[in-house]
PDB file of C-alpha atoms in Angstrom:
ATOM      1  CA  UNK Z  28      16.334 110.083  73.165  1.00 45.00           C
ATOM      2  CA  UNK Z  29      17.973 108.869  76.568  1.00 47.00           C
ATOM      3  CA  UNK Z  30      21.231 110.009  77.667  1.00 47.00           C
ATOM      4  CA  UNK Z  31      23.883 110.157  80.580  1.00 46.00           C
ATOM      5  CA  UNK Z  32      25.356 113.198  80.724  1.00 46.00           C
ATOM      6  CA  UNK Z  33      25.661 115.259  77.448  1.00 53.00           C
ATOM      7  CA  UNK Z  34      25.718 113.090  74.126  1.00 71.00           C
ATOM      8  CA  UNK Z  35      26.900 109.353  73.804  1.00 80.00           C
ATOM      9  CA  UNK Z  36      29.091 110.179  70.818  1.00 81.00           C
ATOM     10  CA  UNK Z  37      30.283 107.573  68.941  1.00 77.00           C
ATOM     11  CA  UNK Z  38      33.968 107.887  66.699  1.00 70.00           C
ATOM     12  CA  UNK Z  39      31.645 107.614  63.889  1.00 66.00           C
ATOM     13  CA  UNK Z  40      28.770 111.131  65.513  1.00 74.00           C
ATOM     14  CA  UNK Z  41      26.673 108.071  66.360  1.00 75.00           C
ATOM     15  CA  UNK Z  42      24.674 108.842  69.249  1.00 83.00           C
ATOM     16  CA  UNK Z  43      23.636 105.823  71.394  1.00 80.00           C
ATOM     17  CA  UNK Z  44      20.944 105.715  73.213  1.00 83.00           C
ATOM     18  CA  UNK Z  45      21.198 104.683  76.757  1.00 82.00           C
ATOM     19  CA  UNK Z  46      19.439 101.684  76.417  1.00 82.00           C
ATOM     20  CA  UNK Z  47      21.911 100.006  73.883  1.00 83.00           C
ATOM     21  CA  UNK Z  48      25.316 101.597  75.715  1.00 83.00           C
ATOM     22  CA  UNK Z  49      23.805  99.438  78.860  1.00 85.00           C
ATOM     23  CA  UNK Z  50      23.946  96.727  76.790  1.00 83.00           C
ATOM     24  CA  UNK Z  51      27.427  96.880  75.643  1.00 82.00           C
ATOM     25  CA  UNK Z  52      28.872  97.936  78.799  1.00 83.00           C
ATOM     26  CA  UNK Z  53      27.214  94.722  80.394  1.00 86.00           C
ATOM     27  CA  UNK Z  54      29.068  92.085  78.081  1.00 84.00           C
ATOM     28  CA  UNK Z  55      32.289  95.039  78.183  1.00 83.00           C
ATOM     29  CA  UNK Z  56      33.390  96.945  80.972  1.00 79.00           C
ATOM     30  CA  UNK Z  57      35.072  99.000  78.905  1.00 78.00           C
ATOM     31  CA  UNK Z  58      32.621 101.125  76.488  1.00 80.00           C
ATOM     32  CA  UNK Z  59      31.453 102.930  78.802  1.00 79.00           C
ATOM     33  CA  UNK Z  60      34.827 104.856  79.657  1.00 81.00           C
ATOM     34  CA  UNK Z  61      36.319 104.848  76.061  1.00 80.00           C
ATOM     35  CA  UNK Z  62      32.788 105.456  74.172  1.00 79.00           C
ATOM     36  CA  UNK Z  63      34.643 108.037  71.898  1.00 78.00           C
ATOM     37  CA  UNK Z  64      36.571 105.325  70.379  1.00 74.00           C
ATOM     38  CA  UNK Z  65      34.100 103.040  69.204  1.00 76.00           C
ATOM     39  CA  UNK Z  66      32.606 102.408  65.878  1.00 74.00           C
ATOM     40  CA  UNK Z  67      28.396 102.167  65.729  1.00 74.00           C
ATOM     41  CA  UNK Z  68      29.606  98.392  64.018  1.00 71.00           C
ATOM     42  CA  UNK Z  69      31.471  97.534  67.044  1.00 75.00           C
ATOM     43  CA  UNK Z  70      28.771  98.246  69.112  1.00 79.00           C
ATOM     44  CA  UNK Z  71      26.021  96.253  67.686  1.00 77.00           C
ATOM     45  CA  UNK Z  72      28.693  93.575  67.334  1.00 76.00           C
ATOM     46  CA  UNK Z  73      29.262  93.625  71.715  1.00 80.00           C
ATOM     47  CA  UNK Z  74      26.290  93.325  71.803  1.00 79.00           C
ATOM     48  CA  UNK Z  75      25.168  90.315  69.020  1.00 74.00           C
ATOM     49  CA  UNK Z  76      28.248  88.471  70.691  1.00 71.00           C
ATOM     50  CA  UNK Z  77      26.512  88.958  73.804  1.00 70.00           C
ATOM     51  CA  UNK Z  78      23.881  87.556  72.552  1.00 63.00           C
ATOM     52  CA  UNK Z  79      25.021  84.653  71.060  1.00 59.00           C
ATOM     53  CA  UNK Z  80      26.529  83.739  73.529  1.00 59.00           C
ATOM     54  CA  UNK Z  81      23.631  83.347  75.545  1.00 59.00           C
ATOM     55  CA  UNK Z  82      22.375  81.333  72.937  1.00 52.00           C
ATOM     56  CA  UNK Z  83      25.373  78.500  72.662  1.00 53.00           C
ATOM     57  CA  UNK Z  84      25.578  78.519  77.032  1.00 58.00           C
ATOM     58  CA  UNK Z  85      21.930  77.956  76.491  1.00 54.00           C
ATOM     59  CA  UNK Z  86      21.529  75.127  74.141  1.00 54.00           C
ATOM     60  CA  UNK Z  87      24.735  73.625  75.522  1.00 54.00           C
ATOM     61  CA  UNK Z  88      22.944  73.522  78.632  1.00 54.00           C
ATOM     62  CA  UNK Z  89      20.578  72.007  77.794  1.00 52.00           C
ATOM     63  CA  UNK Z  90      22.047  68.532  75.697  1.00 49.00           C
ATOM     64  CA  UNK Z  91      25.001  68.079  78.171  1.00 48.00           C
ATOM     65  CA  UNK Z  92      23.282  65.101  78.920  1.00 51.00           C
ATOM     66  CA  UNK Z  93      22.082  64.101  75.449  1.00 46.00           C
ATOM     67  CA  UNK Z  94      24.768  62.448  72.904  1.00 46.00           C
ATOM     68  CA  UNK Z  95      23.037  62.100  69.433  1.00 44.00           C
ATOM     69  CA  UNK Z  96      23.798  59.574  67.442  1.00 44.00           C
ATOM     70  CA  UNK Z  97      24.246  60.409  63.910  1.00 42.00           C
ATOM     71  CA  UNK Z  98      27.478  61.296  62.464  1.00 42.00           C
ATOM     72  CA  UNK Z  99      26.963  65.239  61.504  1.00 43.00           C
ATOM     73  CA  UNK Z 100      27.151  65.763  57.929  1.00 42.00           C
ATOM     74  CA  UNK Z 101      28.431  69.300  55.823  1.00 42.00           C
ATOM     75  CA  UNK Z 102      27.358  71.032  52.497  1.00 43.00           C
ATOM     76  CA  UNK Z 103      24.883  69.119  50.445  1.00 41.00           C
ATOM     77  CA  UNK Z 104      24.491  64.762  50.329  1.00 45.00           C
ATOM     78  CA  UNK Z 105      27.148  64.487  53.559  1.00 53.00           C
ATOM     79  CA  UNK Z 106      30.194  66.531  51.890  1.00 73.00           C
ATOM     80  CA  UNK Z 107      31.921  68.478  52.436  1.00 76.00           C
ATOM     81  CA  UNK Z 108      32.003  71.705  50.647  1.00 88.00           C
ATOM     82  CA  UNK Z 109      34.627  74.506  49.633  1.00 89.00           C
ATOM     83  CA  UNK Z 110      32.943  77.193  51.862  1.00 90.00           C
ATOM     84  CA  UNK Z 111      32.966  73.612  54.811  1.00 88.00           C
ATOM     85  CA  UNK Z 112      36.464  73.849  53.844  1.00 90.00           C
ATOM     86  CA  UNK Z 113      37.014  77.058  54.923  1.00 92.00           C
ATOM     87  CA  UNK Z 114      35.016  77.914  58.454  1.00 89.00           C
ATOM     88  CA  UNK Z 115      37.157  75.216  59.579  1.00 89.00           C
ATOM     89  CA  UNK Z 116      39.837  77.522  58.464  1.00 91.00           C
ATOM     90  CA  UNK Z 117      38.524  80.203  60.125  1.00 91.00           C
ATOM     91  CA  UNK Z 118      37.280  78.261  63.131  1.00 88.00           C
ATOM     92  CA  UNK Z 119      41.347  76.950  63.722  1.00 89.00           C
ATOM     93  CA  UNK Z 120      42.718  79.992  63.481  1.00 89.00           C
ATOM     94  CA  UNK Z 121      40.328  81.022  66.826  1.00 88.00           C
ATOM     95  CA  UNK Z 122      39.014  83.949  64.466  1.00 88.00           C
ATOM     96  CA  UNK Z 123      36.031  86.484  66.414  1.00 85.00           C
ATOM     97  CA  UNK Z 124      33.913  87.234  63.158  1.00 88.00           C
ATOM     98  CA  UNK Z 125      30.402  88.243  63.673  1.00 87.00           C
ATOM     99  CA  UNK Z 126      27.264  87.753  61.145  1.00 85.00           C
ATOM    100  CA  UNK Z 127      28.184  91.484  60.013  1.00 88.00           C
ATOM    101  CA  UNK Z 128      30.689  89.643  57.684  1.00 90.00           C
ATOM    102  CA  UNK Z 129      28.455  86.210  57.079  1.00 89.00           C
ATOM    103  CA  UNK Z 130      27.877  87.662  53.545  1.00 91.00           C
ATOM    104  CA  UNK Z 131      32.376  88.032  53.386  1.00 93.00           C
ATOM    105  CA  UNK Z 132      33.086  84.177  54.683  1.00 93.00           C
ATOM    106  CA  UNK Z 133      30.525  82.992  51.840  1.00 92.00           C
ATOM    107  CA  UNK Z 134      32.037  85.539  49.278  1.00 94.00           C
ATOM    108  CA  UNK Z 135      35.496  84.049  50.532  1.00 95.00           C
ATOM    109  CA  UNK Z 136      34.317  80.709  48.618  1.00 94.00           C
ATOM    110  CA  UNK Z 137      35.160  82.816  44.996  1.00 94.00           C
ATOM    111  CA  UNK Z 138      37.445  84.614  46.027  1.00 94.00           C
ATOM    112  CA  UNK Z 139      40.022  81.964  47.261  1.00 94.00           C
ATOM    113  CA  UNK Z 140      41.952  79.636  44.901  1.00 92.00           C
ATOM    114  CA  UNK Z 141      42.478  76.230  45.289  1.00 89.00           C
ATOM    115  CA  UNK Z 142      45.849  76.248  46.856  1.00 89.00           C
ATOM    116  CA  UNK Z 143      44.973  79.083  48.543  1.00 92.00           C
ATOM    117  CA  UNK Z 144      44.996  79.152  52.970  1.00 93.00           C
ATOM    118  CA  UNK Z 145      44.210  81.150  55.249  1.00 94.00           C
ATOM    119  CA  UNK Z 146      46.445  81.902  57.459  1.00 93.00           C
ATOM    120  CA  UNK Z 147      44.732  85.117  59.169  1.00 94.00           C
ATOM    121  CA  UNK Z 148      41.277  86.512  59.310  1.00 95.00           C
ATOM    122  CA  UNK Z 149      39.936  89.451  61.033  1.00 94.00           C
ATOM    123  CA  UNK Z 150      36.641  92.064  60.734  1.00 94.00           C
ATOM    124  CA  UNK Z 151      37.484  95.551  60.605  1.00 92.00           C
ATOM    125  CA  UNK Z 152      37.091  99.238  58.918  1.00 92.00           C
ATOM    126  CA  UNK Z 153      39.699 100.691  56.286  1.00 93.00           C
ATOM    127  CA  UNK Z 154      41.170 104.235  57.068  1.00 92.00           C
ATOM    128  CA  UNK Z 155      40.060 106.297  56.404  1.00 89.00           C
ATOM    129  CA  UNK Z 156      37.534 106.111  54.835  1.00 88.00           C
ATOM    130  CA  UNK Z 157      35.431 103.973  57.468  1.00 89.00           C
ATOM    131  CA  UNK Z 158      34.206 100.905  54.896  1.00 91.00           C
ATOM    132  CA  UNK Z 159      33.338  98.043  57.254  1.00 93.00           C
ATOM    133  CA  UNK Z 160      34.559  94.637  56.335  1.00 94.00           C
ATOM    134  CA  UNK Z 161      36.479  91.648  55.836  1.00 95.00           C
ATOM    135  CA  UNK Z 162      40.621  91.775  56.211  1.00 96.00           C
ATOM    136  CA  UNK Z 163      42.626  88.038  55.685  1.00 96.00           C
ATOM    137  CA  UNK Z 164      45.396  86.811  54.827  1.00 95.00           C
ATOM    138  CA  UNK Z 165      46.954  83.592  52.806  1.00 94.00           C
ATOM    139  CA  UNK Z 166      50.151  81.988  51.614  1.00 92.00           C
ATOM    140  CA  UNK Z 167      50.468  84.897  48.307  1.00 92.00           C
ATOM    141  CA  UNK Z 168      48.560  87.987  49.690  1.00 94.00           C
ATOM    142  CA  UNK Z 169      46.112  90.617  51.648  1.00 95.00           C
ATOM    143  CA  UNK Z 170      43.279  91.448  50.838  1.00 96.00           C
ATOM    144  CA  UNK Z 171      39.935  93.579  52.195  1.00 96.00           C
ATOM    145  CA  UNK Z 172      36.179  92.415  50.674  1.00 95.00           C
ATOM    146  CA  UNK Z 173      33.937  93.881  51.253  1.00 93.00           C
ATOM    147  CA  UNK Z 174      30.419  92.472  50.127  1.00 90.00           C
ATOM    148  CA  UNK Z 175      27.778  95.650  49.299  1.00 84.00           C
ATOM    149  CA  UNK Z 176      23.239  95.465  49.127  1.00 78.00           C
ATOM    150  CA  UNK Z 177      22.900  94.935  45.916  1.00 78.00           C
ATOM    151  CA  UNK Z 178      26.001  92.359  45.937  1.00 79.00           C
ATOM    152  CA  UNK Z 179      28.692  93.297  44.305  1.00 88.00           C
ATOM    153  CA  UNK Z 180      32.154  93.518  46.213  1.00 91.00           C
ATOM    154  CA  UNK Z 181      35.044  94.766  46.757  1.00 92.00           C
ATOM    155  CA  UNK Z 182      38.125  94.007  47.192  1.00 92.00           C
ATOM    156  CA  UNK Z 183      41.510  95.497  47.614  1.00 94.00           C
ATOM    157  CA  UNK Z 184      44.572  93.088  46.933  1.00 94.00           C
ATOM    158  CA  UNK Z 185      47.549  93.377  47.961  1.00 95.00           C
ATOM    159  CA  UNK Z 186      50.334  90.515  46.971  1.00 94.00           C
ATOM    160  CA  UNK Z 187      53.741  90.454  49.017  1.00 92.00           C
ATOM    161  CA  UNK Z 188      55.673  90.298  46.399  1.00 92.00           C
ATOM    162  CA  UNK Z 189      54.925  94.123  46.010  1.00 93.00           C
ATOM    163  CA  UNK Z 190      54.231  94.350  50.277  1.00 93.00           C
ATOM    164  CA  UNK Z 191      57.489  95.981  51.422  1.00 92.00           C
ATOM    165  CA  UNK Z 192      56.831  95.699  55.309  1.00 92.00           C
ATOM    166  CA  UNK Z 193      53.629  94.869  57.598  1.00 93.00           C
ATOM    167  CA  UNK Z 194      52.809  97.184  60.679  1.00 93.00           C
ATOM    168  CA  UNK Z 195      50.409  96.762  63.762  1.00 91.00           C
ATOM    169  CA  UNK Z 196      49.654  99.106  66.552  1.00 92.00           C
ATOM    170  CA  UNK Z 197      47.236  97.962  69.792  1.00 89.00           C
ATOM    171  CA  UNK Z 198      44.880 100.058  72.300  1.00 86.00           C
ATOM    172  CA  UNK Z 199      42.549  99.213  74.297  1.00 83.00           C
ATOM    173  CA  UNK Z 200      40.358  97.758  72.740  1.00 85.00           C
ATOM    174  CA  UNK Z 201      41.326  96.976  68.640  1.00 90.00           C
ATOM    175  CA  UNK Z 202      44.144  97.138  66.801  1.00 93.00           C
ATOM    176  CA  UNK Z 203      45.544  98.949  63.898  1.00 94.00           C
ATOM    177  CA  UNK Z 204      47.225  97.151  60.805  1.00 94.00           C
ATOM    178  CA  UNK Z 205      49.741  98.882  58.447  1.00 94.00           C
ATOM    179  CA  UNK Z 206      50.702  97.816  54.776  1.00 94.00           C
ATOM    180  CA  UNK Z 207      53.566  99.150  53.831  1.00 94.00           C
ATOM    181  CA  UNK Z 208      53.517  98.837  50.045  1.00 93.00           C
ATOM    182  CA  UNK Z 209      57.123  99.168  47.715  1.00 92.00           C
ATOM    183  CA  UNK Z 210      55.735 102.115  44.963  1.00 93.00           C
ATOM    184  CA  UNK Z 211      54.779 104.034  48.911  1.00 92.00           C
ATOM    185  CA  UNK Z 212      51.573 103.728  49.059  1.00 93.00           C
ATOM    186  CA  UNK Z 213      50.571 103.020  52.721  1.00 94.00           C
ATOM    187  CA  UNK Z 214      47.156 101.201  53.619  1.00 95.00           C
ATOM    188  CA  UNK Z 215      45.267 100.860  57.063  1.00 95.00           C
ATOM    189  CA  UNK Z 216      42.779  99.141  58.975  1.00 95.00           C
ATOM    190  CA  UNK Z 217      41.102  99.371  62.259  1.00 94.00           C
ATOM    191  CA  UNK Z 218      40.481  95.898  62.961  1.00 93.00           C
ATOM    192  CA  UNK Z 219      37.770  95.647  66.086  1.00 89.00           C
ATOM    193  CA  UNK Z 220      39.839  92.850  68.042  1.00 88.00           C
ATOM    194  CA  UNK Z 221      43.765  94.376  69.680  1.00 85.00           C
ATOM    195  CA  UNK Z 222      45.015  90.688  68.539  1.00 89.00           C
ATOM    196  CA  UNK Z 223      44.528  90.879  65.409  1.00 91.00           C
ATOM    197  CA  UNK Z 224      47.004  93.221  64.309  1.00 90.00           C
ATOM    198  CA  UNK Z 225      49.678  91.285  65.311  1.00 92.00           C
ATOM    199  CA  UNK Z 226      48.082  88.027  64.641  1.00 91.00           C
ATOM    200  CA  UNK Z 227      48.786  89.432  60.793  1.00 92.00           C
ATOM    201  CA  UNK Z 228      51.673  90.713  61.194  1.00 92.00           C
ATOM    202  CA  UNK Z 229      53.442  87.488  62.218  1.00 91.00           C
ATOM    203  CA  UNK Z 230      51.514  85.105  59.329  1.00 90.00           C
ATOM    204  CA  UNK Z 231      52.029  87.905  56.773  1.00 91.00           C
ATOM    205  CA  UNK Z 232      56.541  88.759  57.785  1.00 89.00           C
ATOM    206  CA  UNK Z 233      56.265  85.091  57.704  1.00 87.00           C
ATOM    207  CA  UNK Z 234      55.888  84.065  54.290  1.00 86.00           C
ATOM    208  CA  UNK Z 235      58.168  87.267  52.969  1.00 85.00           C
ATOM    209  CA  UNK Z 236      60.334  86.617  55.456  1.00 82.00           C
ATOM    210  CA  UNK Z 237      60.541  82.880  53.477  1.00 75.00           C
ATOM    211  CA  UNK Z 238      59.998  84.715  49.651  1.00 50.00           C
ATOM    212  CA  UNK Z 239      62.727  86.747  51.029  1.00 43.00           C
ATOM    213  CA  UNK Z 240      65.435  83.809  51.737  1.00 47.00           C
ATOM    214  CA  UNK Z 241      63.758  81.958  48.488  1.00 48.00           C
ATOM    215  CA  UNK Z 242      64.683  86.017  46.559  1.00 50.00           C
ATOM    216  CA  UNK Z 243      68.117  85.400  47.948  1.00 49.00           C
ATOM    217  CA  UNK Z 244      68.985  82.189  47.184  1.00 46.00           C
ATOM    218  CA  UNK Z 245      67.172  82.311  44.084  1.00 54.00           C
ATOM    219  CA  UNK Z 246      70.061  85.482  43.063  1.00 58.00           C
ATOM    220  CA  UNK Z 247      73.168  83.307  45.370  1.00 52.00           C
ATOM    221  CA  UNK Z 248      72.431  80.404  42.195  1.00 53.00           C
ATOM    222  CA  UNK Z 249      72.555  82.415  38.989  1.00 60.00           C
ATOM    223  CA  UNK Z 250      75.548  83.843  40.435  1.00 57.00           C
ATOM    224  CA  UNK Z 251      76.844  80.614  41.038  1.00 50.00           C
ATOM    225  CA  UNK Z 252      76.002  79.426  37.253  1.00 54.00           C
ATOM    226  CA  UNK Z 253      77.862  82.622  35.650  1.00 57.00           C
ATOM    227  CA  UNK Z 254      80.535  81.632  37.905  1.00 52.00           C
ATOM    228  CA  UNK Z 255      80.641  78.577  36.008  1.00 47.00           C
ATOM    229  CA  UNK Z 256      79.576  79.475  32.277  1.00 51.00           C
ATOM    230  CA  UNK Z 257      82.682  82.559  33.655  1.00 51.00           C
ATOM    231  CA  UNK Z 258      85.327  79.530  34.527  1.00 47.00           C
ATOM    232  CA  UNK Z 259      84.379  77.354  31.260  1.00 46.00           C
ATOM    233  CA  UNK Z 260      84.585  79.843  29.145  1.00 47.00           C
ATOM    234  CA  UNK Z 261      88.070  80.370  30.410  1.00 50.00           C
ATOM    235  CA  UNK Z 262      89.610  77.199  30.745  1.00 47.00           C
ATOM    236  CA  UNK Z 263      88.769  77.010  26.361  1.00 48.00           C
ATOM    237  CA  UNK Z 264      89.900  80.381  25.895  1.00 51.00           C
ATOM    238  CA  UNK Z 265      93.117  81.051  28.296  1.00 49.00           C
ATOM    239  CA  UNK Z 266      96.503  80.579  26.505  1.00 53.00           C
ATOM    240  CA  UNK Z 267      98.035  77.043  26.090  1.00 51.00           C
ATOM    241  CA  UNK Z 268     100.471  78.168  29.408  1.00 50.00           C
ATOM    242  CA  UNK Z 269      97.925  78.177  31.900  1.00 49.00           C
ATOM    243  CA  UNK Z 270      96.308  75.577  30.466  1.00 50.00           C
ATOM    244  CA  UNK Z 271      95.685  72.961  32.544  1.00 50.00           C
ATOM    245  CA  UNK Z 272      94.925  70.466  30.523  1.00 48.00           C
ATOM    246  CA  UNK Z 273      97.935  71.276  28.321  1.00 51.00           C
ATOM    247  CA  UNK Z 274     102.005  72.440  27.419  1.00 48.00           C
ATOM    248  CA  UNK Z 275     103.277  74.362  26.108  1.00 49.00           C
ATOM    249  CA  UNK Z 276     106.007  72.351  23.124  1.00 49.00           C
ATOM    250  CA  UNK Z 277     108.414  73.877  24.448  1.00 46.00           C
ATOM    251  CA  UNK Z 278     108.852  73.273  27.735  1.00 46.00           C
ATOM    252  CA  UNK Z 279     107.912  69.663  26.638  1.00 48.00           C
ATOM    253  CA  UNK Z 280     111.115  67.691  25.994  1.00 48.00           C
ATOM    254  CA  UNK Z 281     109.843  64.414  24.276  1.00 46.00           C
ATOM    255  CA  UNK Z 282     107.731  66.084  21.933  1.00 46.00           C
ATOM    256  CA  UNK Z 283     110.875  67.387  19.926  1.00 47.00           C
ATOM    257  CA  UNK Z 284     110.963  63.493  19.183  1.00 48.00           C
ATOM    258  CA  UNK Z 285     107.289  62.662  19.445  1.00 51.00           C
ATOM    259  CA  UNK Z 286     103.947  63.871  18.168  1.00 58.00           C
ATOM    260  CA  UNK Z 287     102.622  63.160  20.929  1.00 59.00           C
ATOM    261  CA  UNK Z 288     103.946  64.607  24.984  1.00 61.00           C
ATOM    262  CA  UNK Z 289     104.536  62.427  27.470  1.00 69.00           C
ATOM    263  CA  UNK Z 290     104.351  63.162  31.225  1.00 71.00           C
ATOM    264  CA  UNK Z 291     104.652  61.226  33.872  1.00 76.00           C
ATOM    265  CA  UNK Z 292     101.474  59.082  35.314  1.00 77.00           C
ATOM    266  CA  UNK Z 293     101.433  61.423  38.806  1.00 75.00           C
ATOM    267  CA  UNK Z 294     100.982  64.461  37.156  1.00 76.00           C
ATOM    268  CA  UNK Z 295      98.201  63.169  34.836  1.00 78.00           C
ATOM    269  CA  UNK Z 296      95.932  61.359  37.828  1.00 78.00           C
ATOM    270  CA  UNK Z 297      95.749  64.342  39.198  1.00 75.00           C
ATOM    271  CA  UNK Z 298      94.625  66.184  35.785  1.00 80.00           C
ATOM    272  CA  UNK Z 299      91.974  63.312  35.505  1.00 81.00           C
ATOM    273  CA  UNK Z 300      90.894  64.163  38.892  1.00 77.00           C
ATOM    274  CA  UNK Z 301      90.039  68.103  38.051  1.00 77.00           C
ATOM    275  CA  UNK Z 302      88.811  66.609  34.356  1.00 77.00           C
ATOM    276  CA  UNK Z 303      86.168  64.782  36.684  1.00 77.00           C
ATOM    277  CA  UNK Z 304      85.414  67.397  38.809  1.00 71.00           C
ATOM    278  CA  UNK Z 305      84.454  70.102  36.218  1.00 72.00           C
ATOM    279  CA  UNK Z 306      82.230  67.836  34.610  1.00 72.00           C
ATOM    280  CA  UNK Z 307      80.509  67.405  38.541  1.00 70.00           C
ATOM    281  CA  UNK Z 308      80.859  71.015  38.075  1.00 67.00           C
ATOM    282  CA  UNK Z 309      78.894  71.078  35.187  1.00 68.00           C
ATOM    283  CA  UNK Z 310      81.379  73.040  33.668  1.00 66.00           C
ATOM    284  CA  UNK Z 311      82.452  70.245  30.938  1.00 71.00           C
ATOM    285  CA  UNK Z 312      79.581  67.828  29.018  1.00 79.00           C
ATOM    286  CA  UNK Z 313      80.127  64.489  28.492  1.00 80.00           C
ATOM    287  CA  UNK Z 314      81.343  64.486  24.885  1.00 82.00           C
ATOM    288  CA  UNK Z 315      83.904  67.612  26.610  1.00 78.00           C
ATOM    289  CA  UNK Z 316      85.063  65.116  29.698  1.00 80.00           C
ATOM    290  CA  UNK Z 317      85.458  61.570  26.947  1.00 84.00           C
ATOM    291  CA  UNK Z 318      87.429  64.395  24.687  1.00 82.00           C
ATOM    292  CA  UNK Z 319      89.515  65.616  26.912  1.00 82.00           C
ATOM    293  CA  UNK Z 320      90.307  61.989  29.362  1.00 82.00           C
ATOM    294  CA  UNK Z 321      91.411  60.808  26.264  1.00 83.00           C
ATOM    295  CA  UNK Z 322      93.642  63.337  25.361  1.00 82.00           C
ATOM    296  CA  UNK Z 323      95.263  62.861  28.862  1.00 79.00           C
ATOM    297  CA  UNK Z 324      95.329  59.033  28.463  1.00 82.00           C
ATOM    298  CA  UNK Z 325      97.587  59.649  25.043  1.00 82.00           C
ATOM    299  CA  UNK Z 326      99.483  61.756  27.366  1.00 78.00           C
ATOM    300  CA  UNK Z 327     100.485  58.350  29.982  1.00 73.00           C
TER     301      UNK Z 327
END
C-alpha cells in the first residue's frame, strides 16, 4: 500500500491509502491536515458525496434545455407514500446524508408514528462504541438507529420527558451531541457535519422548553383548583358570624320580631354580586347558587 511519510492512520486506526487520501483531500481540503480526526466511514462518505455531486452536475447540464411534459409520480400508482413524506421532511431540514444510511432512512417508515414529524436528522456514530447509524429527533423523542447486515435494527430511544438537557460542541469538521437524562446517564454522539449538533440542540430545546412551560401551566391550574376547593370548603364551614351570606341573630334586631331577618337592599345586592362571582369561579354549583340566591332575596 502506498503511503505518505508515515502511516495515514485514521481515528479508528484504519490506514488510508494515498489514492483515497488524494480523492478525499480534493473534495475537502481539511482532510489532509486533520486526518487523525476522521473515521473510515467519514472518508468514504466524503468521496461518495463528491462523486454524487459530479453526477448531479453532469445530469443537470444535460437536461437544462429540456423540459419533460410528464408530471412526477411518487411511490406506486402515483400516490405519495409514507417514505416519500419522510424524504420530503429530510429535504426540508437541509440534511446531508450519505448512501450509507439509506437502509436506516427506509426503516423510519416503521419507526415513526403517523403523527410524528422529523425536527432534526443527522448521520453519525455513538461514543465510545463507534456504532455508525442515523440520529433523528421528533416532537416527542430523540432516536438513534443502526440497521444491521441481516436486517435487525439497533434502536436507542430518548423520550423528552426523560431528558434533562442537551448540549453540543463544534469542531473544525464535525460536532458532538450530548443528551443528559434525568436519571444521571449521558448519551454522546459524533455527528459528521459540524452544524448538526447545533441543529439538534435547537430542535430538542424548543420542545423541552414547551414541555416545561406546559407542565408549569398545569401545576398552576392545579393550584388554582385547590384554592377554589379550599375556598368552597371554608365558605360552608366558617362560623355564622363570618359567613357573608348569613347574619347572626343577635346582630339583627328585626329577627326578634320576625322569623326572617331583613337587611338593606344595598347589602343584599352586594352579596348577590359576590354570589355570582363564586359561581363563575366554580366554587358554587348552579343548584347551590339558586338556593343561596333565594335566601338572600327572602331577606329583602
